[in-house]
XYZ file of C-alpha atoms in Angstrom:
618
model
C 26.900 -28.957 7.063
C 25.096 -26.104 8.808
C 24.984 -27.322 12.395
C 21.513 -27.226 13.941
C 20.189 -29.012 17.009
C 17.469 -30.545 14.789
C 16.411 -30.277 11.125
C 13.339 -28.111 11.710
C 13.404 -24.546 10.375
C 10.667 -21.998 10.970
C 9.818 -20.791 7.463
C 9.572 -17.061 6.659
C 5.994 -15.897 7.193
C 4.955 -12.263 6.925
C 3.797 -10.829 10.237
C 2.935 -7.184 9.649
C 4.098 -6.477 13.216
C 6.371 -3.516 12.477
C 5.401 0.097 13.157
C 5.864 1.467 9.655
C 9.534 2.255 10.172
C 10.721 -1.245 9.236
C 12.249 -1.721 12.659
C 11.914 -4.682 14.984
C 9.206 -4.221 17.617
C 8.409 -5.815 20.944
C 5.620 -7.673 19.207
C 8.185 -9.311 16.907
C 10.394 -10.282 19.812
C 7.601 -11.931 21.773
C 6.298 -13.761 18.702
C 9.678 -15.175 17.670
C 10.688 -15.951 21.248
C 7.685 -18.254 21.538
C 8.721 -20.082 18.346
C 12.462 -20.391 19.038
C 12.284 -22.830 21.914
C 12.464 -26.106 19.980
C 13.284 -25.512 16.297
C 16.754 -25.774 14.815
C 16.536 -22.378 13.135
C 14.159 -19.469 12.701
C 13.762 -17.514 9.477
C 12.014 -14.245 10.345
C 9.681 -12.671 7.840
C 11.121 -11.474 4.476
C 13.308 -8.420 5.049
C 12.887 -5.613 2.557
C 16.040 -4.354 0.846
C 14.763 -0.835 0.214
C 11.820 1.053 1.691
C 10.457 1.438 -1.849
C 10.310 -2.332 -2.286
C 7.873 -3.311 0.424
C 5.184 -5.941 0.235
C 3.580 -4.731 3.464
C 3.456 -1.281 5.047
C 4.411 -2.942 8.346
C 7.221 -5.165 7.030
C 10.637 -5.501 8.674
C 13.544 -4.004 6.761
C 17.269 -4.511 6.395
C 17.778 -1.545 4.086
C 19.825 0.672 6.354
C 22.497 0.352 9.026
C 20.108 1.875 11.557
C 18.074 -1.344 11.400
C 21.014 -3.504 12.541
C 20.581 -2.847 16.276
C 16.971 -4.042 16.281
C 17.805 -7.034 14.114
C 20.629 -7.938 16.482
C 18.141 -7.880 19.357
C 15.861 -10.175 17.335
C 18.734 -12.564 16.603
C 19.724 -12.564 20.293
C 16.138 -13.461 21.199
C 16.172 -16.373 18.749
C 19.569 -17.537 19.985
C 18.361 -17.406 23.593
C 15.763 -20.015 22.665
C 18.491 -22.304 21.341
C 17.771 -21.766 17.639
C 19.876 -20.220 14.900
C 18.681 -17.305 12.776
C 18.413 -17.122 8.985
C 17.946 -13.784 7.181
C 15.549 -14.070 4.254
C 16.350 -11.458 1.586
C 13.835 -10.742 -1.140
C 13.413 -8.187 -3.908
C 9.746 -8.301 -4.995
C 10.247 -6.678 -8.386
C 6.877 -6.102 -10.010
C 5.184 -7.675 -6.967
C 5.948 -4.745 -4.670
C 2.688 -3.614 -3.095
C 0.927 -1.141 -5.421
C -0.971 0.369 -2.483
C 2.163 1.623 -0.701
C 3.031 5.207 -1.721
C 6.535 5.580 -3.122
C 7.017 1.934 -4.074
C 8.829 1.246 -7.336
C 8.150 -1.608 -9.726
C 10.885 -3.155 -11.867
C 11.201 -6.509 -13.549
C 12.725 -8.519 -16.363
C 9.701 -7.361 -18.350
C 7.398 -4.370 -18.642
C 4.288 -6.544 -18.316
C 2.351 -6.490 -15.032
C 1.205 -9.608 -13.250
C -1.824 -10.945 -15.149
C -3.801 -11.043 -11.895
C -3.236 -7.368 -11.153
C -0.609 -5.022 -9.807
C 1.465 -2.151 -11.079
C 3.018 -2.129 -14.542
C 6.776 -2.538 -13.974
C 9.654 -0.842 -15.738
C 11.872 -3.224 -17.676
C 15.347 -3.211 -16.106
C 18.278 -2.238 -18.304
C 21.438 -4.363 -18.018
C 23.339 -1.435 -16.546
C 20.848 -1.261 -13.637
C 21.320 -4.829 -12.487
C 24.562 -4.132 -10.624
C 22.692 -1.808 -8.231
C 20.207 -4.560 -7.408
C 23.037 -6.994 -6.826
C 24.501 -4.416 -4.441
C 21.181 -4.186 -2.565
C 21.468 -7.899 -1.802
C 25.143 -7.613 -0.898
C 24.553 -4.693 1.473
C 21.650 -6.529 3.118
C 23.767 -9.661 3.549
C 26.507 -7.616 5.200
C 23.983 -6.093 7.613
C 22.644 -9.578 8.361
C 26.172 -10.663 9.239
C 26.631 -7.591 11.448
C 23.320 -8.368 13.193
C 24.526 -11.874 14.040
C 22.441 -13.948 11.633
C 23.833 -17.442 11.157
C 22.808 -17.900 7.512
C 21.267 -16.135 4.520
C 18.304 -17.248 2.450
C 17.913 -15.763 -1.051
C 14.498 -15.763 -2.692
C 14.701 -17.095 -6.257
C 11.129 -18.347 -6.364
C 7.486 -17.462 -5.809
C 7.273 -14.979 -8.662
C 9.495 -12.337 -7.064
C 12.191 -10.427 -8.963
C 14.823 -13.135 -9.375
C 12.112 -15.606 -10.373
C 10.807 -13.009 -12.830
C 14.141 -13.455 -14.607
C 14.115 -17.247 -14.262
C 10.553 -17.792 -15.444
C 10.008 -18.275 -19.195
C 6.426 -17.096 -18.649
C 7.641 -13.686 -17.471
C 11.090 -13.075 -18.922
C 10.599 -11.854 -22.508
C 14.058 -10.327 -22.870
C 16.192 -10.681 -25.964
C 19.496 -9.670 -24.362
C 22.013 -11.742 -22.392
C 19.564 -11.970 -19.460
C 16.778 -13.694 -21.382
C 16.177 -16.536 -23.762
C 17.386 -19.967 -22.741
C 17.934 -21.226 -19.216
C 21.512 -19.943 -19.061
C 20.394 -16.447 -19.990
C 17.418 -16.379 -17.634
C 19.528 -17.727 -14.758
C 22.386 -15.281 -15.336
C 21.146 -12.439 -13.127
C 19.873 -14.607 -10.222
C 23.237 -16.393 -10.164
C 25.061 -13.059 -10.174
C 23.180 -12.238 -6.963
C 24.056 -15.599 -5.412
C 27.724 -15.229 -6.357
C 27.951 -11.662 -5.064
C 26.416 -12.549 -1.692
C 28.692 -15.586 -1.440
C 31.682 -13.304 -2.052
C 30.578 -10.790 0.575
C 29.689 -12.910 3.605
C 31.113 -16.146 4.906
C 27.740 -17.555 5.911
C 25.795 -20.607 4.722
C 23.428 -19.669 1.909
C 19.988 -21.197 1.426
C 18.200 -20.586 -1.867
C 14.424 -20.681 -2.036
C 12.881 -21.761 -5.347
C 9.535 -22.700 -6.790
C 9.859 -26.328 -7.795
C 7.191 -25.467 -10.336
C 5.262 -22.240 -10.778
C 2.078 -24.220 -11.506
C 1.138 -21.918 -14.382
C 1.320 -22.531 -18.147
C 4.718 -21.631 -19.541
C 6.215 -21.044 -16.132
C 9.114 -22.717 -14.365
C 8.788 -26.503 -14.399
C 10.475 -29.046 -12.161
C 12.955 -30.183 -14.833
C 14.416 -26.690 -14.969
C 14.414 -26.397 -11.186
C 16.495 -29.562 -11.011
C 18.913 -27.976 -13.491
C 19.063 -24.807 -11.377
C 19.644 -26.888 -8.247
C 22.632 -28.569 -9.892
C 24.114 -25.161 -10.690
C 23.528 -24.034 -7.110
C 25.050 -27.233 -5.738
C 28.212 -26.451 -7.698
C 28.283 -23.130 -5.867
C 28.205 -24.985 -2.548
C 24.911 -23.578 -1.294
C 23.778 -25.051 1.996
C 20.403 -26.194 0.681
C 17.717 -25.561 -1.912
C 14.391 -24.699 -0.315
C 11.753 -26.219 -2.628
C 8.340 -24.571 -2.558
C 5.813 -24.022 -5.367
C 3.668 -21.447 -7.102
C 3.906 -17.692 -7.476
C 2.440 -14.825 -5.521
C 1.291 -13.433 -8.878
C -0.576 -16.149 -10.742
C -0.871 -19.135 -8.406
C -1.186 -17.842 -4.817
C -3.008 -20.987 -3.616
C 0.206 -22.923 -4.288
C 2.364 -20.151 -2.863
C 0.349 -20.151 0.375
C -0.180 -23.947 0.345
C -3.880 -23.329 0.781
C -6.334 -26.061 1.748
C -7.706 -25.960 -1.804
C -4.484 -27.440 -3.281
C -3.309 -31.021 -2.686
C -0.944 -31.585 0.189
C 2.452 -33.153 -0.475
C 3.178 -31.921 -3.998
C 6.090 -29.816 -2.766
C 7.447 -32.824 -0.857
C 7.546 -34.798 -4.107
C 9.385 -31.935 -5.800
C 11.957 -31.741 -2.996
C 12.599 -35.488 -3.146
C 13.287 -35.285 -6.876
C 15.571 -32.245 -6.517
C 17.452 -34.083 -3.775
C 17.866 -37.213 -5.862
C 18.674 -35.700 -9.244
C 20.666 -32.627 -8.250
C 22.503 -34.268 -5.362
C 22.005 -31.195 -3.199
C 20.648 -30.862 0.299
C 17.044 -29.638 0.293
C 14.587 -27.926 2.574
C 11.209 -29.630 2.254
C 8.217 -27.409 2.964
C 4.468 -27.173 2.487
C 1.743 -27.985 5.017
C 3.900 -30.084 7.322
C 1.261 -29.934 10.010
C 1.054 -33.234 11.860
C 3.422 -35.307 13.966
C 3.033 -38.225 11.548
C 3.921 -36.138 8.494
C 6.970 -34.650 10.180
C 8.200 -38.088 11.297
C 7.746 -39.519 7.797
C 9.721 -36.702 6.178
C 12.522 -37.017 8.737
C 12.758 -40.711 7.940
C 12.745 -40.175 4.159
C 15.164 -37.218 4.148
C 17.439 -37.809 7.150
C 20.178 -35.436 5.970
C 17.912 -32.581 4.910
C 15.866 -29.850 6.494
C 12.146 -29.525 7.155
C 10.624 -26.060 7.034
C 7.504 -25.568 9.117
C 5.492 -22.407 8.698
C 1.873 -22.038 9.691
C 1.913 -25.130 11.895
C 4.204 -23.110 14.187
C 1.882 -20.132 13.961
C -1.007 -22.278 15.146
C 1.097 -24.100 17.750
C 4.446 -22.582 18.825
C 5.307 -25.929 20.434
C 4.621 -27.987 17.301
C 8.279 -28.957 16.819
C 8.660 -29.658 20.535
C 5.780 -32.098 20.215
C 7.374 -33.646 17.094
C 10.544 -34.236 19.091
C 8.690 -35.602 22.113
C 9.872 -32.737 24.309
C 6.401 -31.278 24.828
C 3.280 -33.242 25.681
C -0.237 -32.510 24.564
C -2.348 -32.348 21.436
C -1.152 -30.290 18.488
C -3.137 -27.133 17.826
C -3.781 -27.858 14.142
C -3.064 -25.559 11.233
C -6.175 -25.739 9.064
C -4.457 -24.342 5.918
C -7.386 -21.919 5.713
C -5.369 -18.655 5.452
C -8.192 -17.011 7.400
C -5.893 -15.257 9.857
C -2.364 -15.711 8.566
C -3.218 -14.176 5.173
C -6.415 -12.311 5.951
C -5.007 -10.592 9.034
C -1.847 -9.460 7.276
C -3.707 -8.173 4.198
C -6.179 -6.291 6.386
C -3.380 -4.433 8.180
C -4.119 -5.985 11.577
C -1.043 -8.185 11.448
C -0.667 -11.941 11.519
C -3.547 -13.792 13.164
C -4.697 -17.395 13.392
C -8.138 -18.980 13.497
C -6.933 -21.694 15.879
C -4.574 -19.661 18.060
C -5.979 -16.353 19.342
C -2.664 -15.515 21.036
C -0.836 -14.929 17.743
C 0.409 -11.359 17.778
C -0.487 -11.124 21.454
C 2.423 -13.118 22.836
C 3.306 -10.146 25.043
C 0.060 -10.740 26.941
C 0.483 -13.185 29.776
C -2.356 -15.485 30.750
C -2.020 -14.891 34.461
C -3.831 -17.116 36.950
C -7.038 -15.693 38.353
C -6.616 -13.865 41.651
C -9.631 -15.788 42.965
C -10.803 -19.158 41.643
C -14.480 -19.014 40.747
C -17.140 -21.311 39.342
C -18.321 -20.525 35.816
C -20.923 -21.956 33.490
C -20.301 -21.694 29.754
C -23.428 -22.212 27.682
C -22.769 -23.416 24.155
C -20.134 -25.872 22.997
C -19.147 -24.356 19.670
C -15.614 -23.047 19.042
C -16.248 -19.881 21.070
C -17.724 -21.737 24.018
C -14.968 -24.324 24.088
C -12.279 -21.647 23.824
C -13.856 -19.695 26.687
C -14.017 -22.842 28.828
C -10.405 -23.796 28.058
C -9.118 -20.310 28.888
C -11.122 -20.047 32.101
C -9.928 -23.458 33.243
C -6.318 -22.671 32.373
C -6.533 -19.632 34.629
C -7.728 -21.740 37.545
C -11.513 -21.426 37.466
C -13.915 -24.362 37.756
C -15.944 -24.648 34.570
C -19.098 -26.467 33.514
C -19.679 -26.408 29.749
C -23.312 -26.909 28.719
C -24.002 -28.249 25.205
C -27.307 -29.765 24.136
C -25.898 -31.471 21.035
C -22.444 -32.534 19.921
C -19.600 -30.075 20.585
C -18.563 -27.957 17.634
C -21.762 -26.130 16.804
C -22.145 -24.914 13.253
C -18.419 -25.333 12.612
C -19.129 -29.042 12.241
C -20.554 -28.125 8.826
C -17.374 -26.400 7.636
C -15.345 -29.477 6.575
C -18.277 -31.014 4.696
C -17.640 -28.979 1.555
C -15.058 -29.877 -1.118
C -11.480 -28.794 -0.430
C -12.206 -27.889 3.193
C -11.602 -31.258 4.830
C -8.684 -29.835 6.817
C -11.158 -27.727 8.807
C -12.317 -30.966 10.385
C -9.245 -30.925 12.639
C -10.430 -27.987 14.750
C -13.342 -29.446 16.718
C -11.555 -32.666 17.785
C -8.632 -30.540 18.970
C -10.853 -28.249 21.031
C -12.710 -31.236 22.476
C -9.393 -32.805 23.480
C -8.329 -29.578 25.186
C -11.652 -29.366 27.023
C -11.017 -32.875 28.351
C -7.324 -32.272 29.063
C -8.016 -29.072 31.010
C -10.638 -30.734 33.163
C -13.675 -28.842 31.953
C -16.881 -30.592 33.006
C -19.008 -31.171 29.903
C -22.716 -31.173 30.706
C -24.921 -32.694 28.002
C -28.288 -31.059 27.643
C -29.865 -27.632 27.270
C -29.054 -25.259 30.108
C -32.068 -23.852 31.927
C -32.055 -20.633 33.914
C -32.525 -22.659 37.073
C -29.337 -24.595 36.230
C -27.294 -21.409 36.004
C -28.332 -19.472 39.063
C -25.694 -19.927 41.727
C -22.633 -19.766 39.473
C -20.208 -16.906 39.975
C -20.676 -16.073 36.310
C -22.120 -17.341 33.049
C -20.507 -17.075 29.628
C -23.158 -17.180 26.926
C -21.783 -18.716 23.713
C -25.021 -19.833 22.118
C -23.963 -18.846 18.614
C -26.307 -17.767 15.869
C -29.282 -19.026 13.883
C -30.189 -18.653 10.222
C -32.216 -15.669 9.094
C -35.154 -16.755 6.973
C -36.687 -14.049 4.764
C -40.448 -13.688 4.527
C -41.237 -14.856 1.010
C -44.729 -15.651 -0.167
C -45.008 -19.385 -0.814
C -41.638 -20.299 0.726
C -42.564 -23.306 2.829
C -40.148 -26.094 1.970
C -36.470 -25.207 2.004
C -33.137 -26.260 3.420
C -30.235 -24.436 5.067
C -26.520 -25.329 5.323
C -27.536 -28.353 7.378
C -28.220 -30.045 4.044
C -24.504 -30.826 4.093
C -25.055 -33.257 6.960
C -27.376 -35.469 4.900
C -25.918 -38.889 4.255
C -27.052 -38.608 0.636
C -26.952 -35.191 -1.006
C -29.269 -34.358 -3.930
C -28.133 -35.385 -7.400
C -29.065 -34.109 -10.847
C -31.479 -31.489 -9.553
C -31.995 -27.779 -10.136
C -31.103 -26.124 -6.833
C -31.826 -22.459 -6.223
C -29.803 -20.883 -3.427
C -31.125 -17.681 -1.893
C -28.115 -15.797 -0.520
C -24.616 -15.703 -1.968
C -22.313 -15.302 0.994
C -19.955 -17.922 2.422
C -22.699 -20.425 3.270
C -24.437 -20.129 -0.080
C -21.194 -20.514 -2.020
C -20.059 -23.450 0.114
C -23.354 -25.268 -0.384
C -23.104 -24.659 -4.121
C -19.606 -26.140 -4.308
C -20.830 -29.231 -2.452
C -23.822 -29.768 -4.743
C -22.219 -29.077 -8.119
C -19.969 -32.198 -8.235
C -23.109 -34.340 -7.887
C -24.523 -33.146 -11.189
C -26.816 -30.533 -9.713
C -27.586 -27.372 -11.698
C -27.237 -24.385 -9.382
C -28.799 -20.948 -9.502
C -27.620 -18.525 -6.825
C -29.487 -15.317 -6.070
C -28.021 -12.413 -4.118
C -29.308 -8.940 -3.286
C -25.859 -7.379 -3.750
C -23.187 -7.941 -6.393
C -20.283 -9.509 -4.482
C -20.769 -13.274 -4.254
C -18.758 -14.785 -1.407
C -18.097 -11.348 0.051
C -17.436 -12.695 3.553
C -15.035 -15.441 2.411
C -11.266 -15.674 2.691
C -9.936 -14.408 -0.643
C -8.300 -17.573 -2.015
C -11.257 -19.781 -1.061
C -13.619 -17.243 -2.608
C -11.661 -16.998 -5.861
C -11.352 -20.744 -6.361
C -14.935 -21.487 -5.316
C -16.399 -18.935 -7.730
C -14.107 -20.188 -10.485
C -15.376 -23.735 -9.945
C -18.994 -22.534 -9.969
C -18.525 -20.605 -13.214
C -16.835 -23.592 -14.866
C -19.944 -25.636 -14.078
C -22.354 -23.092 -15.572
C -23.800 -21.816 -12.321
C -26.411 -19.120 -12.897
C -25.494 -15.991 -10.897
C -28.302 -13.508 -10.346
C -26.898 -10.524 -8.490
C -28.868 -7.475 -7.367
C -31.869 -9.763 -7.077
C -34.383 -10.611 -4.404
C -36.896 -13.430 -4.417
C -40.491 -12.262 -4.080
C -42.601 -15.389 -4.432
C -42.396 -19.169 -4.714
C -45.075 -20.897 -6.759
C -44.448 -24.629 -6.806
C -41.317 -25.183 -8.893
C -41.292 -21.599 -10.138
C -39.421 -18.895 -8.216
C -40.180 -15.246 -8.932
C -37.688 -12.461 -8.261
C -36.944 -8.822 -8.976
C -33.678 -7.746 -10.577
C -32.937 -4.107 -11.320
C -36.630 -3.362 -11.237
C -37.523 -6.108 -13.687
C -39.265 -9.397 -13.065
C -37.125 -12.531 -13.250
C -38.427 -16.096 -13.204
C -36.538 -19.292 -12.407
C -38.303 -22.391 -13.663
C -38.174 -26.083 -12.785
C -36.610 -25.571 -9.344
C -36.399 -28.844 -7.432
C -34.885 -27.574 -4.194
C -34.449 -24.217 -2.455
C -31.608 -23.537 -0.032
C -31.832 -20.408 2.127
C -28.578 -18.796 3.225
C -29.474 -15.162 3.782
C -27.326 -14.543 6.823
C -27.303 -15.299 10.514
C -28.621 -13.633 13.649
C -27.342 -13.866 17.211
C -28.998 -16.334 19.570
C -28.872 -14.311 22.776
C -32.272 -15.000 24.355
C -30.596 -16.418 27.446
C -29.041 -13.058 28.281
C -32.341 -11.367 29.081
C -33.543 -14.407 30.989
C -30.488 -14.229 33.265
C -30.660 -10.477 33.755
C -29.939 -9.705 37.402
C -29.725 -13.352 38.405
C -26.028 -13.905 37.704
C -23.162 -11.954 36.059
C -23.193 -12.641 32.307
C -20.633 -12.265 29.542
C -21.577 -12.888 25.914
C -19.025 -14.122 23.384
C -18.753 -15.146 19.738
C -21.741 -15.082 17.426
C -24.112 -14.713 20.373
C -22.619 -11.241 20.860
C -21.890 -10.315 17.243
C -22.174 -12.532 14.169
C -18.792 -13.081 12.549
C -16.477 -15.860 11.478
C -14.881 -18.622 13.532
C -11.600 -16.776 14.004
C -13.391 -13.752 15.409
C -15.535 -15.914 17.687
C -12.534 -17.768 19.142
C -10.597 -14.536 19.580
C -13.541 -12.860 21.330
C -13.980 -15.824 23.677
C -10.285 -15.890 24.549
C -10.001 -12.162 25.221
C -13.141 -12.196 27.355
C -12.223 -15.265 29.393
C -8.677 -14.093 30.152
C -10.132 -11.114 32.025
C -12.675 -12.980 34.189
């Protein structure tokens, strides 16, 4: 058995921290150093096998011998933390990024991913040996760099899975057809790597692709038996594909937790092979339960270690304190990477900034933070951690508008953020002052951090007198079987719609522009709009409401009059505006810093990041 100090493995998560050359950077080293202190092993992000096969412009590579020195430095950093290092090798096939100039797209088929992407070239049998050699060469470089094991990607809709999947592989030669034919090429890669390097080999698979006609669990069990006969170290059981079912691939909050655990248990039992169980292992209780159920297997932890680098240390009882919770929101870990900014995290503003040290303040001061939403609490926590005395003023319950976030379907996991921040406020010794801060309360502090958030914008519409905002979600009893017209189709409008639809409400949503949910994380947006369309939501884009006359709402769309009849309830969600009145009132009386929505309206991740970066400099 692969000897690790504990069964926890940091799963491969794309960082986007390279510099475009594919080489290891100081940002990588600091990030992985922070996450190597307690785990048994670290699997850095997927390593590209050829510069023309990248998923990200800023991805790490293992395509050339000149990368070995940097990779060796990365491995040494991981080893210094007491963990072993696993090299994850992946050929994306048709899922190479179509936006990267020079990328090539090959597959078992000539059909592109149904959800978009480049049309691939169907590989000829004579070309497969070169792809096998790409894996072999990469494995040799991994050995030279000091990696302790190899992980081969046979799942998630990447090239080897494109051969395995009956939904993708439409070949009629020896590499298509039945399971034996579809598995032939992936197994050739496994065998060739096994013959090249004397290292333990992990194989990552999709237990099921969660798409019609795709790989199902029965066939994964069969594949696992074949891999067990080849003496692989373990089968890493995930789910979904990056092509057709990214919510399952990313284990997004919109999919049920634990499905991949069930798949791993069955693979373990029926294939008699060691497994790596993975998928939203994000609490101490979940980790303990899986360790008890699978005592001889491995547990891969991904985004929980992004949110909290000490998560495994807390699982083992080596580190005290509350767990910074992964919310499974993909807001930073997917959104940041796709945007080109690199890996980020809504909960942890230090992700990607591990090189920055939170140094103690040169002089301890007394600060007031006004506003107990996520930004205010983060500012207070950071100030206190640096040695300042902090009073946090909040007139209501801590959490601000973020308390509304987990009240919509599929977003319950967001409810873990506010309790965590409250616990950190208490643990750090921040003094929470209940009540609205007056100017007279604030004069005399060494500084004031204004984190008063934002308030809804309400358009001037003739006859609009009775309406609700997102606070409708806090009602003990939501409306049922009514016609609800929502003015504004951004995140708030879409979220309110998804909360009202399951209760039999008929929803009409009106938006001035065309892109409904434009400010939403992509997976949440896609699934929310899909649910709304399935329930016959009326979408009126390019429209603005001009007048409300009883239960009739009048609007203009493309220069033509539009009327919505029999409207029982109007919800207004036309954007937010900063609440910064306190800034002018304090002008000249005390030094002021403004953070979060009070400075610039954005999302929760941006607000927390802004508060952290501001407070670490005070």
